[in-house]
């Protein structure tokens, strides 16, 4: 999908939300976007492998992953031009421009070949983005379709806080709504259903009493 074909309303919304927030995003989000580093450690990227992040935001995760797996090539996609400006600056600052490529696109419907020159990736990961994407189920399907044979999809996002006090859940949900974030109650069911549909393996775990959910779908293609 080209930049001109991006869904204007959502792209503009995200640019509006993060036009100023992007400058303090990583400083503030480290306190409540839990489980991101665990996801990166679990990528287990093969030697010379390719990795795609959907909803790469400020580039924080993709930069850490690129340092963690120095022999791999990384690709990031985001719908917000504002976030990509910050991400490109971060990638350049870390000296990773030669191994990380970023592009603007819609995670629910993208043409990886047109954007990056590749159709399939050894690893695809999505960190705290599904809770912000309208039609997020399409992102899961698109991510699985972009996996190379033997590849895996890694997802971390807000859970349902099932082991935490109700007052905490209410406060968290109220705060997240300010940023157009909505934890997906059906996330586990959708991921498991998609893994069954594609004949893939499925691993799921709750983190921090349900504050976050972490899942891995392993391709059997």
mmCIF file of C-alpha atoms in Angstrom, residues 18 20-34 36-37 53 55-64 83 85-91 93-94 127-128:
data_model
loop_
_atom_site.group_PDB
_atom_site.id
_atom_site.type_symbol
_atom_site.label_atom_id
_atom_site.label_comp_id
_atom_site.label_asym_id
_atom_site.label_seq_id
_atom_site.Cartn_x
_atom_site.Cartn_y
_atom_site.Cartn_z
ATOM 1 C CA UNK A 18 1.986 11.687 18.709
ATOM 2 C CA UNK A 20 4.302 16.091 20.593
ATOM 3 C CA UNK A 21 4.058 12.832 22.538
ATOM 4 C CA UNK A 22 6.734 11.210 20.391
ATOM 5 C CA UNK A 23 9.365 13.404 22.035
ATOM 6 C CA UNK A 24 8.696 11.896 25.488
ATOM 7 C CA UNK A 25 7.156 8.595 24.406
ATOM 8 C CA UNK A 26 10.021 6.266 25.279
ATOM 9 C CA UNK A 27 10.737 8.019 28.568
ATOM 10 C CA UNK A 28 7.161 7.643 29.792
ATOM 11 C CA UNK A 29 6.086 4.359 28.210
ATOM 12 C CA UNK A 30 8.884 2.319 29.759
ATOM 13 C CA UNK A 31 6.885 2.321 32.980
ATOM 14 C CA UNK A 32 3.800 0.614 31.569
ATOM 15 C CA UNK A 33 4.565 -1.036 28.225
ATOM 16 C CA UNK A 34 5.766 -4.145 30.005
ATOM 17 C CA UNK A 36 8.669 -5.616 25.290
ATOM 18 C CA UNK A 37 12.211 -6.651 26.117
ATOM 19 C CA UNK A 53 8.043 -4.896 13.061
ATOM 20 C CA UNK A 55 3.740 -0.482 14.255
ATOM 21 C CA UNK A 56 7.384 0.394 14.886
ATOM 22 C CA UNK A 57 6.572 3.758 16.505
ATOM 23 C CA UNK A 58 9.637 5.625 17.766
ATOM 24 C CA UNK A 59 11.980 2.834 16.700
ATOM 25 C CA UNK A 60 12.795 1.888 20.279
ATOM 26 C CA UNK A 61 12.078 -1.819 19.862
ATOM 27 C CA UNK A 62 13.583 -2.254 16.421
ATOM 28 C CA UNK A 63 16.794 -0.511 17.491
ATOM 29 C CA UNK A 64 17.144 -2.775 20.535
ATOM 30 C CA UNK A 83 6.535 8.602 14.681
ATOM 31 C CA UNK A 85 10.487 10.916 11.853
ATOM 32 C CA UNK A 86 11.488 10.090 15.421
ATOM 33 C CA UNK A 87 12.278 6.479 14.522
ATOM 34 C CA UNK A 88 14.533 7.412 11.617
ATOM 35 C CA UNK A 89 16.429 9.833 13.846
ATOM 36 C CA UNK A 90 16.853 7.132 16.503
ATOM 37 C CA UNK A 91 18.079 4.586 13.978
ATOM 38 C CA UNK A 93 21.749 8.049 16.043
ATOM 39 C CA UNK A 94 22.459 4.407 16.902
ATOM 40 C CA UNK A 127 4.469 -4.667 20.327
ATOM 41 C CA UNK A 128 1.574 -2.748 21.894
#
